[in-house]
Tab-separated table of C-alpha atoms in Angstrom:
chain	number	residue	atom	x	y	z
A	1	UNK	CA	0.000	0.000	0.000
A	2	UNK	CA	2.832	2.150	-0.287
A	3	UNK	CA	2.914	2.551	-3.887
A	4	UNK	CA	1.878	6.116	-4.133
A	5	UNK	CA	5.252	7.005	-1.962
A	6	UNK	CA	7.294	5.205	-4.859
A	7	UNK	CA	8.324	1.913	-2.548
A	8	UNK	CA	7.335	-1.281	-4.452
A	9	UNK	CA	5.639	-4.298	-2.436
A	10	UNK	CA	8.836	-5.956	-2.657
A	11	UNK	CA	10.853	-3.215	-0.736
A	12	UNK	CA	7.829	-2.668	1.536
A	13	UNK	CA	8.048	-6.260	2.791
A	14	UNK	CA	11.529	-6.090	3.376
A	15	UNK	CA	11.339	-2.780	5.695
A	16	UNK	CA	8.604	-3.978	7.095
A	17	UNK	CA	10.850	-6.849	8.119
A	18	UNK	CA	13.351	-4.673	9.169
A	19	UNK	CA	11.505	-3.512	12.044
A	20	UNK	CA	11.033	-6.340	13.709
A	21	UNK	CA	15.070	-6.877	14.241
A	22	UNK	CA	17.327	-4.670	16.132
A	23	UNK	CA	20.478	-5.450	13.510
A	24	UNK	CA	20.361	-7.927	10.332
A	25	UNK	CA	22.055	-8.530	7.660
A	26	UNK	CA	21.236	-9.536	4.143
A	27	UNK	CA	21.580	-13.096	4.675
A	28	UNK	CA	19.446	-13.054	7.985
A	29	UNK	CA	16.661	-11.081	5.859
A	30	UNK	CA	16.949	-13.644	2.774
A	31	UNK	CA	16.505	-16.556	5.551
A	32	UNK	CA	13.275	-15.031	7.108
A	33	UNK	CA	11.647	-13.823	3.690
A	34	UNK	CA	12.750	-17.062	2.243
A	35	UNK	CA	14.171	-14.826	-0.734
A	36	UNK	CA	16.931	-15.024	-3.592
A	37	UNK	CA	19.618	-12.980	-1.866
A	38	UNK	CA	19.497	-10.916	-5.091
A	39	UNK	CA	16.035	-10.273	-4.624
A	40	UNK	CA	16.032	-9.231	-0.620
A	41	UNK	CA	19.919	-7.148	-2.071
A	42	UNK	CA	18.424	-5.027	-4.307
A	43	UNK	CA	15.337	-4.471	-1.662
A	44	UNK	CA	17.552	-2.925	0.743
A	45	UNK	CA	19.651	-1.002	-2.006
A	46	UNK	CA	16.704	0.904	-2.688
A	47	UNK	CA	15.555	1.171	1.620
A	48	UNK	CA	19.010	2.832	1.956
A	49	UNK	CA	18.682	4.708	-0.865
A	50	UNK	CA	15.490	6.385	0.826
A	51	UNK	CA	16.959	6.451	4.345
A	52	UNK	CA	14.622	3.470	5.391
A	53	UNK	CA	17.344	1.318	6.618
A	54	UNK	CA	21.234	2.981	8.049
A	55	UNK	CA	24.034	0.799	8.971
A	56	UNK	CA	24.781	-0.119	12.495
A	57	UNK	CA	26.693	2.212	15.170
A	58	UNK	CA	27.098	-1.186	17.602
A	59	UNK	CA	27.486	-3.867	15.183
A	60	UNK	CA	29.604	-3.096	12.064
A	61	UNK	CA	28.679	-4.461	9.133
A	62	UNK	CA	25.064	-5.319	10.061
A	63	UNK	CA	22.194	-2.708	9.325
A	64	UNK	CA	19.469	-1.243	11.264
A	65	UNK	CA	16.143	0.238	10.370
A	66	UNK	CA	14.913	3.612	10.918
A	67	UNK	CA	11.845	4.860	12.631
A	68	UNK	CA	8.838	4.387	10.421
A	69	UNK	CA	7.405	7.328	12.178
A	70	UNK	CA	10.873	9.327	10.749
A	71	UNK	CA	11.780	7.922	7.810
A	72	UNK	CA	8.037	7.067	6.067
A	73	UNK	CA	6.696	11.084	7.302
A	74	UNK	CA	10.106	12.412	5.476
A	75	UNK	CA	9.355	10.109	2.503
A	76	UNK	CA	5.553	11.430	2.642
A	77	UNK	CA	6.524	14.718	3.173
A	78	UNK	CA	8.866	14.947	0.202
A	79	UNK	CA	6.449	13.550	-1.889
A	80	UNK	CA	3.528	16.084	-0.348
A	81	UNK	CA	6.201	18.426	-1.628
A	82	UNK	CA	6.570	17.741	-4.706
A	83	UNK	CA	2.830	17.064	-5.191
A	84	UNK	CA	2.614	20.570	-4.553
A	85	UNK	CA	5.312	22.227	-6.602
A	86	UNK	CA	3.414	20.071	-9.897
A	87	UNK	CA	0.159	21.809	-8.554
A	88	UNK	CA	1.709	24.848	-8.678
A	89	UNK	CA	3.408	23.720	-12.131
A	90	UNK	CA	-0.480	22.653	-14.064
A	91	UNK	CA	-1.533	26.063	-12.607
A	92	UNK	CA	0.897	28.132	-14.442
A	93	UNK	CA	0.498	25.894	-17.310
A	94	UNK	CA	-3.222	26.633	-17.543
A	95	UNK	CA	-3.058	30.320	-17.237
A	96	UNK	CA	-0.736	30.106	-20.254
A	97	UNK	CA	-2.752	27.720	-22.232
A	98	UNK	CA	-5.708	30.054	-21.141
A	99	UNK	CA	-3.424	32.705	-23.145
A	100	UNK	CA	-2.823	30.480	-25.620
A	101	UNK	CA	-6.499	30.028	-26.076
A	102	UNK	CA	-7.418	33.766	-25.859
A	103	UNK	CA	-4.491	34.553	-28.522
A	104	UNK	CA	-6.063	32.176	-30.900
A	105	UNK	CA	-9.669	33.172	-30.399
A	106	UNK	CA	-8.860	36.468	-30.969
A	107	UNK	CA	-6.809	35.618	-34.258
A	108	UNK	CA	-9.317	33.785	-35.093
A	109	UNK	CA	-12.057	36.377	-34.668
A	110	UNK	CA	-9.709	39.195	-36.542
A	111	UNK	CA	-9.063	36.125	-39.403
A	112	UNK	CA	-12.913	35.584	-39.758
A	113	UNK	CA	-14.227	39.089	-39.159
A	114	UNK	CA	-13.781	40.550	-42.722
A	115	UNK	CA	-15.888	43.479	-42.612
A	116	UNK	CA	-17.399	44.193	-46.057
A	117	UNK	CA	-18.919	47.969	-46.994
A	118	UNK	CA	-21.378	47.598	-50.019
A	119	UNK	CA	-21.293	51.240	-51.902
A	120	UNK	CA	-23.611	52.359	-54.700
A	121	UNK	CA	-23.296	55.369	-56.615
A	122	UNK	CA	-20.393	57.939	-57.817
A	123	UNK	CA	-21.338	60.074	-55.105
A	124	UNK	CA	-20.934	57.548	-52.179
A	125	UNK	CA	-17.908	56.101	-53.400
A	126	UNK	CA	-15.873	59.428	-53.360
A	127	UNK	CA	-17.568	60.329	-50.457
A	128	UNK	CA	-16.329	57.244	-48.763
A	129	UNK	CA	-13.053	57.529	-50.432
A	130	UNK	CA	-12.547	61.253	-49.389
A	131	UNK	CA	-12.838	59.791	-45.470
A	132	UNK	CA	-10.691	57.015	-45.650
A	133	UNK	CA	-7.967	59.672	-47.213
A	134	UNK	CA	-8.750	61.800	-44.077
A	135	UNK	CA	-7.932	58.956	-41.733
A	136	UNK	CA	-5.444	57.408	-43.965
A	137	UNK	CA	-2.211	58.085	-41.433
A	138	UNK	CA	1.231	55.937	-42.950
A	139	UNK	CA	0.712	54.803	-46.837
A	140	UNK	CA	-1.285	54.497	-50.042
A	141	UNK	CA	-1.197	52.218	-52.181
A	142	UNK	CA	-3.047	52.899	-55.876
A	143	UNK	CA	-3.565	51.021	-59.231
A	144	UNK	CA	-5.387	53.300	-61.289
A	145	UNK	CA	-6.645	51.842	-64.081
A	146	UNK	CA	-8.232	53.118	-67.308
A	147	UNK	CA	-5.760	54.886	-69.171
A	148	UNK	CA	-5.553	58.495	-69.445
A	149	UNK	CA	-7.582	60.507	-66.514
A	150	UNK	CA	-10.849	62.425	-66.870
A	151	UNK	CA	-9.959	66.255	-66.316
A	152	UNK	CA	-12.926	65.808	-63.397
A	153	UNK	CA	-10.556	63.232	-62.212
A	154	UNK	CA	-7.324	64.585	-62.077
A	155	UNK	CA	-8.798	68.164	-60.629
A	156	UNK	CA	-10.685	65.813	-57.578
A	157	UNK	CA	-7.196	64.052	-56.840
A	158	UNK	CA	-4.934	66.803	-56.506
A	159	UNK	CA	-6.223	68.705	-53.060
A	160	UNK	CA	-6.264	64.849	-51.813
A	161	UNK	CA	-2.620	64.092	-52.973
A	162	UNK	CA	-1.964	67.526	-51.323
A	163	UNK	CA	-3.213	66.923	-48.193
A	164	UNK	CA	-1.828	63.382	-47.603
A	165	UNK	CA	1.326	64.931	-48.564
A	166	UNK	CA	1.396	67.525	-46.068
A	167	UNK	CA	0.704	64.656	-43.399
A	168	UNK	CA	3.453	62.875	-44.348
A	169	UNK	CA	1.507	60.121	-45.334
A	170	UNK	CA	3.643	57.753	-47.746
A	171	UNK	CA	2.427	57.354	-51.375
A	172	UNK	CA	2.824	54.706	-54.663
A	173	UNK	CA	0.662	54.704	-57.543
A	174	UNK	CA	0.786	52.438	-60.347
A	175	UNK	CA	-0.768	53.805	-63.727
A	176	UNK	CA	-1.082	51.838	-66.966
A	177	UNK	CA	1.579	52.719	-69.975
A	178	UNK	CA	-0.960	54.400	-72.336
A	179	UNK	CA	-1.098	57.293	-69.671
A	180	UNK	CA	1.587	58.046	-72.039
A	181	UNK	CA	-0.844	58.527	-75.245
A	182	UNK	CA	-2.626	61.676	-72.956
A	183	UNK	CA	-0.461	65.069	-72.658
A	184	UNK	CA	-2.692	66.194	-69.462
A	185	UNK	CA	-2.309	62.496	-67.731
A	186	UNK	CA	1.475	62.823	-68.167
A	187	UNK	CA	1.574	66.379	-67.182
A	188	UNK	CA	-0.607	65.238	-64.372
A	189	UNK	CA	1.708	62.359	-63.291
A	190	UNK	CA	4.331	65.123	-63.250
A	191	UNK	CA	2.459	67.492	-60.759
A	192	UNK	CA	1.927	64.198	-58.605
A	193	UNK	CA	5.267	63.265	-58.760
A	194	UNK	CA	6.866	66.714	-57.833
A	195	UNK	CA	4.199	66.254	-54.707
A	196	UNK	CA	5.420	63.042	-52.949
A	197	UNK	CA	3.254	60.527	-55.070
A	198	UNK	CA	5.843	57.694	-55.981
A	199	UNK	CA	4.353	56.907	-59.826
A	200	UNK	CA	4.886	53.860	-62.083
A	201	UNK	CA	3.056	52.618	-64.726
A	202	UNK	CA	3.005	48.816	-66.023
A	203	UNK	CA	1.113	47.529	-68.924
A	204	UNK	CA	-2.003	46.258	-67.543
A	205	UNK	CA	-3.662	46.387	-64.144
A	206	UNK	CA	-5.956	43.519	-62.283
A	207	UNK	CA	-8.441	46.190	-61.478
A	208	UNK	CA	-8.711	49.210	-59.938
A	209	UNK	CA	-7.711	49.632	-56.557
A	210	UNK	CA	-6.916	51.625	-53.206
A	211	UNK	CA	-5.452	50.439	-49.941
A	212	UNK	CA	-4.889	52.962	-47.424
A	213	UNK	CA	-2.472	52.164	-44.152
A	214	UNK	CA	-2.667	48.434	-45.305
A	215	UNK	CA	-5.680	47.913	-43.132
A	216	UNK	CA	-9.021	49.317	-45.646
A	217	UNK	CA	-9.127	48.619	-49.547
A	218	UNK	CA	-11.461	49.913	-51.858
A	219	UNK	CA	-12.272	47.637	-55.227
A	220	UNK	CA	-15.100	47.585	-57.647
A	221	UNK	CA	-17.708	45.353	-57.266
A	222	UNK	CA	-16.878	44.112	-61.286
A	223	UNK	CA	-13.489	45.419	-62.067
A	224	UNK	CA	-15.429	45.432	-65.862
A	225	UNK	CA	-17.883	47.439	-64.514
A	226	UNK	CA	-17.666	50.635	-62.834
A	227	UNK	CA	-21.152	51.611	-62.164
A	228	UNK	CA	-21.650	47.807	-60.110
A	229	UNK	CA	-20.712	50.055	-57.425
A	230	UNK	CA	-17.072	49.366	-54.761
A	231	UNK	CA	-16.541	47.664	-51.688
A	232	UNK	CA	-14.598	48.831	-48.963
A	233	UNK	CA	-12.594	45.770	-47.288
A	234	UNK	CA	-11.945	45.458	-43.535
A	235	UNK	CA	-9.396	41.985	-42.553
A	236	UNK	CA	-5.987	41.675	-41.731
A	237	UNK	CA	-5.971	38.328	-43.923
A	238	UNK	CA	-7.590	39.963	-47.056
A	239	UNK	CA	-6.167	42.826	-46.880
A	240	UNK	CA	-2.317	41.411	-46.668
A	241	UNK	CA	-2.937	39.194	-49.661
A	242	UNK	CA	-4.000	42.576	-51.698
A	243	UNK	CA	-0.868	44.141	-50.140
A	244	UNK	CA	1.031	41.508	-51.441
A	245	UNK	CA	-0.806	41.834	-55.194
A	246	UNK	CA	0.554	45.357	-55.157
A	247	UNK	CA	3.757	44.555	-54.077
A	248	UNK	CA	4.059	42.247	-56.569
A	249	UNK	CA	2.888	44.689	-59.555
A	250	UNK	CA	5.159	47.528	-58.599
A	251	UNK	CA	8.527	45.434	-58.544
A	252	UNK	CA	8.173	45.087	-61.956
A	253	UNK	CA	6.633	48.521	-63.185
A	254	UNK	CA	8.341	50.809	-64.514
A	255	UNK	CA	9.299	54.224	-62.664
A	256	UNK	CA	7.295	57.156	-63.875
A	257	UNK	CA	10.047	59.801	-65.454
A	258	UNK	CA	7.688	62.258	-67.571
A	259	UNK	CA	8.784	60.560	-70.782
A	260	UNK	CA	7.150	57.471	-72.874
A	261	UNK	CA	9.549	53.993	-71.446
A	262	UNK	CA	11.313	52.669	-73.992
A	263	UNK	CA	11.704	49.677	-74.844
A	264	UNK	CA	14.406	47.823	-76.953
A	265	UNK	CA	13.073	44.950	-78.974
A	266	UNK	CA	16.020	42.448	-79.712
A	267	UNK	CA	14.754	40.276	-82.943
A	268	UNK	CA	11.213	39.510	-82.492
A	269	UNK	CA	10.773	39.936	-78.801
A	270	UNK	CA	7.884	41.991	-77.221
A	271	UNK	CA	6.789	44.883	-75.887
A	272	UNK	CA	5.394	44.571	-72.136
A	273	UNK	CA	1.968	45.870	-73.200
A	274	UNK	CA	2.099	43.054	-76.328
A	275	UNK	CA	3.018	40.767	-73.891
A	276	UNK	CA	0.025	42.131	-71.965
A	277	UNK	CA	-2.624	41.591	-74.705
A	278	UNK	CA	-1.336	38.038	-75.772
A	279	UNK	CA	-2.130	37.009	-72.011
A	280	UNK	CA	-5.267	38.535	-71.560
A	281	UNK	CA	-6.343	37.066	-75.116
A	282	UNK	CA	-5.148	33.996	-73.742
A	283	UNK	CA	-7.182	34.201	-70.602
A	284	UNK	CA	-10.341	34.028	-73.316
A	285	UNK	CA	-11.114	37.751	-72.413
A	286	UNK	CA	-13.141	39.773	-75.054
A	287	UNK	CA	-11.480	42.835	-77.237
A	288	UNK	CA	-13.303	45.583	-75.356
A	289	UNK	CA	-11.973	43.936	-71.889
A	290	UNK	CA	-8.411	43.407	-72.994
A	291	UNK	CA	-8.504	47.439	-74.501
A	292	UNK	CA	-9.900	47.946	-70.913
A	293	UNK	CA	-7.153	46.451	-68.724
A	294	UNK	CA	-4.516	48.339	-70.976
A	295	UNK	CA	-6.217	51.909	-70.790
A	296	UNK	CA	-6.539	52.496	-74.346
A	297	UNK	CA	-9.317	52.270	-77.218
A	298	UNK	CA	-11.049	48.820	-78.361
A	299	UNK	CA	-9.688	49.730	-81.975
A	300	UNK	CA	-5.848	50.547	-80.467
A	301	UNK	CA	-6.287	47.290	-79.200
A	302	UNK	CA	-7.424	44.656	-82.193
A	303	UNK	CA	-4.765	46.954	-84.181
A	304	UNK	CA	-2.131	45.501	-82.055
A	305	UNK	CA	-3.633	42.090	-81.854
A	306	UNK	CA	-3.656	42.235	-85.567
A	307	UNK	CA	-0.120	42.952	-85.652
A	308	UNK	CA	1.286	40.073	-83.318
A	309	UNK	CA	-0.656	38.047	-85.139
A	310	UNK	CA	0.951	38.712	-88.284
A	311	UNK	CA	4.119	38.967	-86.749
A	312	UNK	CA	3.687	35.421	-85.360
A	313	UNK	CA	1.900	34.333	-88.634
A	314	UNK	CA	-0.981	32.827	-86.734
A	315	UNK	CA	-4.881	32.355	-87.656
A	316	UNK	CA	-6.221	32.610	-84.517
A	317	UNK	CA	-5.656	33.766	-81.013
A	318	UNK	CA	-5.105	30.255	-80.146
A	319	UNK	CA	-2.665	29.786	-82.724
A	320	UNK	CA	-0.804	32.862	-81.510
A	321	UNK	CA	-0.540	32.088	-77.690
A	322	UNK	CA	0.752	29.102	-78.511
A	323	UNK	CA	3.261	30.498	-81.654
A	324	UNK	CA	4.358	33.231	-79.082
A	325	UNK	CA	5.004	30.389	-76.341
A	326	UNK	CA	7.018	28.303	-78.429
A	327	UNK	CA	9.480	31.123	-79.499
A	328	UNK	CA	9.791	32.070	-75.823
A	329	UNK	CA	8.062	35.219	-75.608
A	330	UNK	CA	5.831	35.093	-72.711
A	331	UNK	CA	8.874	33.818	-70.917
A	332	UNK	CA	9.061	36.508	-67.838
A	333	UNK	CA	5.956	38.084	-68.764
A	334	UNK	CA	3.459	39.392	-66.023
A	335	UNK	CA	1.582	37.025	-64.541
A	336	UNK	CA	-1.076	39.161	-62.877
C-alpha cells in the first residue's frame, strides 16, 4: 500500500521486516523472507537509498532500520512536496494555455471578421473615399486603371494628394503605360510626382484599386464594370494578400520619369503591353476587356492584336498564344 510514496511491495516487505530486528544482515533477511539474496539485495539497495534502513553504530557491518514514524513522514513529506510544486506547475500551465487560447480566439475572430462595406453610386464612393484619405495616417497604395484621366478626375485628386502629402503620409501609384498617349495624364503624373506621389506605370492592371495604411481597400464590385458600385474591405488576412498583389505589380513597373519607357526589342521579342494583350487574349477575355485592362481604345487594341498576329503568322488567337510560347516570348511576362 505504499505505492503512491514510490516503494514497491517488494521493498515494503523487506522494511517492514526490518523492524522487527534490532540489527540484520542480508543473509538473515533472505533466511526469514525465504528470498533469492538478489532479490532481498536489491530491496535494501533501494531502503538505503530512501533512508529506510542505516548501517549499524554497535554492530559493524550489520544494518538497522529507521523509525517508520521518521523515515516514512520524510518520505511522505517529500512527496507532499513535490505534489505541490506540480500543482503549482499545471496552474501556471493553464493560465498560459488560457493565453494560448485567448491569442487564438482572438486571431481567429480578426481572421474571420472581414468586414465588407457595399457602396452604390459615384457620389458615395468618393464620399467614402474622401474619409478614408482623411484617416489614412502611414501609406497608399493605388492602381489606377483606365488609361488616361478624366480632367474631373485629375482636378478631384490633386487637393487629396496635397493633403496626404502635407501629413506625411507615404504614397505609390501604379498607372497603366498608355497614360503616355494623354499630354494632361502625363503632365498630371508630373504634378503628382513633384508632390510626394511615388508613380509607375506597367502595362495592364488587375483592377482598380486603393489600400490605405494596409488595413481598408477599396475595389469595384466588377473590375469590368464601374457603375456595379465598390466595396470597402476590412481583414488583416484579405487585406495582406491585396498588399502583397501590389507589391508584386510595382517590382516590376516601370518608374514614372515624364517621358514614354522605352523599350528595346532584340529580334522579335515583345513589348510589355504586347506581352500584356497576348495574355489577356489567352485568358479568353473579349477585345473591349483586354482594350480595358490596358487603358486604351477597343480599336488601339485589335490593331495591335492584328499585328502580333501577323508577326507570329498565326490564324487565330489560339494559334498565336501558342506560336508566341514556343518562341519564348511570354517567358518573364506578367503574370497578374
Amino acid at each position: 500500500m505504499l505505492d503512491p510514496l514510490g516503494l514497491a511491495t517488494h521493498v515494503s516487505e523487506v522494511y517492514r521486516s526490518t523492524l522487527k530486528r534490532a540489527h540484520f544482515s542480508l543473509d538473515d533477511l533472505a533466511a526469514s523472507l525465504g528470498w533469492e539474496p538478489e532479490l532481498v539485495r536489491s530491496a535494501l539497495e533501494e531502503c538505503v537509498r530512501l533512508s529506510l534502513v542505516k548501517p549499524s553504530w554497535d554492530n559493524p557491518g550489520k544494518l538497522r532500520a529507521v523509525n517508520p514514524e521518521i523515515a516514512l513522514q520524510s518520505i511522505l513529506t517529500r512527496q507532499e512536496n513535490d505534489l505541490l510544486e506540480r500543482q503549482k506547475q499545471l496552474a501556471d500551465a493553464r493560465l498560459e494555455v488560457t493565453r494560448f487560447i485567448d491569442d487564438y480566439t482572438a486571431a481567429q475572430h480578426e481572421m474571420r471578421s472581414t468586414t465588407i462595406e457595399r457602396l452604390t453610386g459615384i457620389e458615395e464612393i468618393l464620399s467614402r473615399i474622401e474619409e478614408l484619405t482623411q484617416e489614412c495616417t502611414s501609406d497608399l497604395l493605388t492602381f489606377a486603371t483606365g488609361g488616361p484621366q478624366t480632367e474631373a478626375s485629375r482636378r478631384a485628386s490633386q487637393p487629396l494628394t496635397e493633403d496626404l502629402a502635407k501629413r506625411g503620409v507615404a504614397m505609390r501609384t501604379v498607372y497603366l503605360d498608355s497614360v503616355h498617349n494623354d499630354p494632361a495624364t502625363v503632365e498630371h503624373l508630373r504634378w503628382l510626382h513633384s508632390h510626394g506621389d511615388n508613380v509607375r506605370t506597367t502595362a495592364s492592371l488587375p483592377t482598380r484599386m486603393l489600400l490605405f495604411d494596409r488595413a481598408h481597400a477599396v475595389l469595384p464590385i466588377d473590375p469590368d464594370e464601374s457603375a456595379a458600385g465598390a466595396l470597402v474591405l476590412h481583414g488583416r488576412g484579405i487585406i495582406a494578400a491585396l498588399c502583397e498583389l501590389f507589391e508584386h505589380v510595382w517590382e516590376s513597373a516601370i518608374p514614372f520619369t515624364g517621358s514614354r519607357p522605352q523599350h528595346d526589342r532584340e529580334g522579335n521579342e515583345l513589348t510589355p503591353q504586347e506581352q500584356a494583350v497576348l495574355r489577356l487574349l489567352g485568358e479568353g477575355l473579349t477585345d473591349e476587356v483586354v482594350a480595358r485592362k490596358l487603358g486604351v481604345s477597343v480599336r488601339t487594341g485589335r490593331r495591335i492584336t492584328a499585328e502580333l498576329m501577323s508577326r507570329l503568322g498565326a490564324r487565330s488567337r489560339f494559334q498565336a498564344g501558342l506560336r508566341a510560347a514556343q518562341l519564348g516570348w511570354l517567358v518573364g511576362s506578367e503574370t497578374v
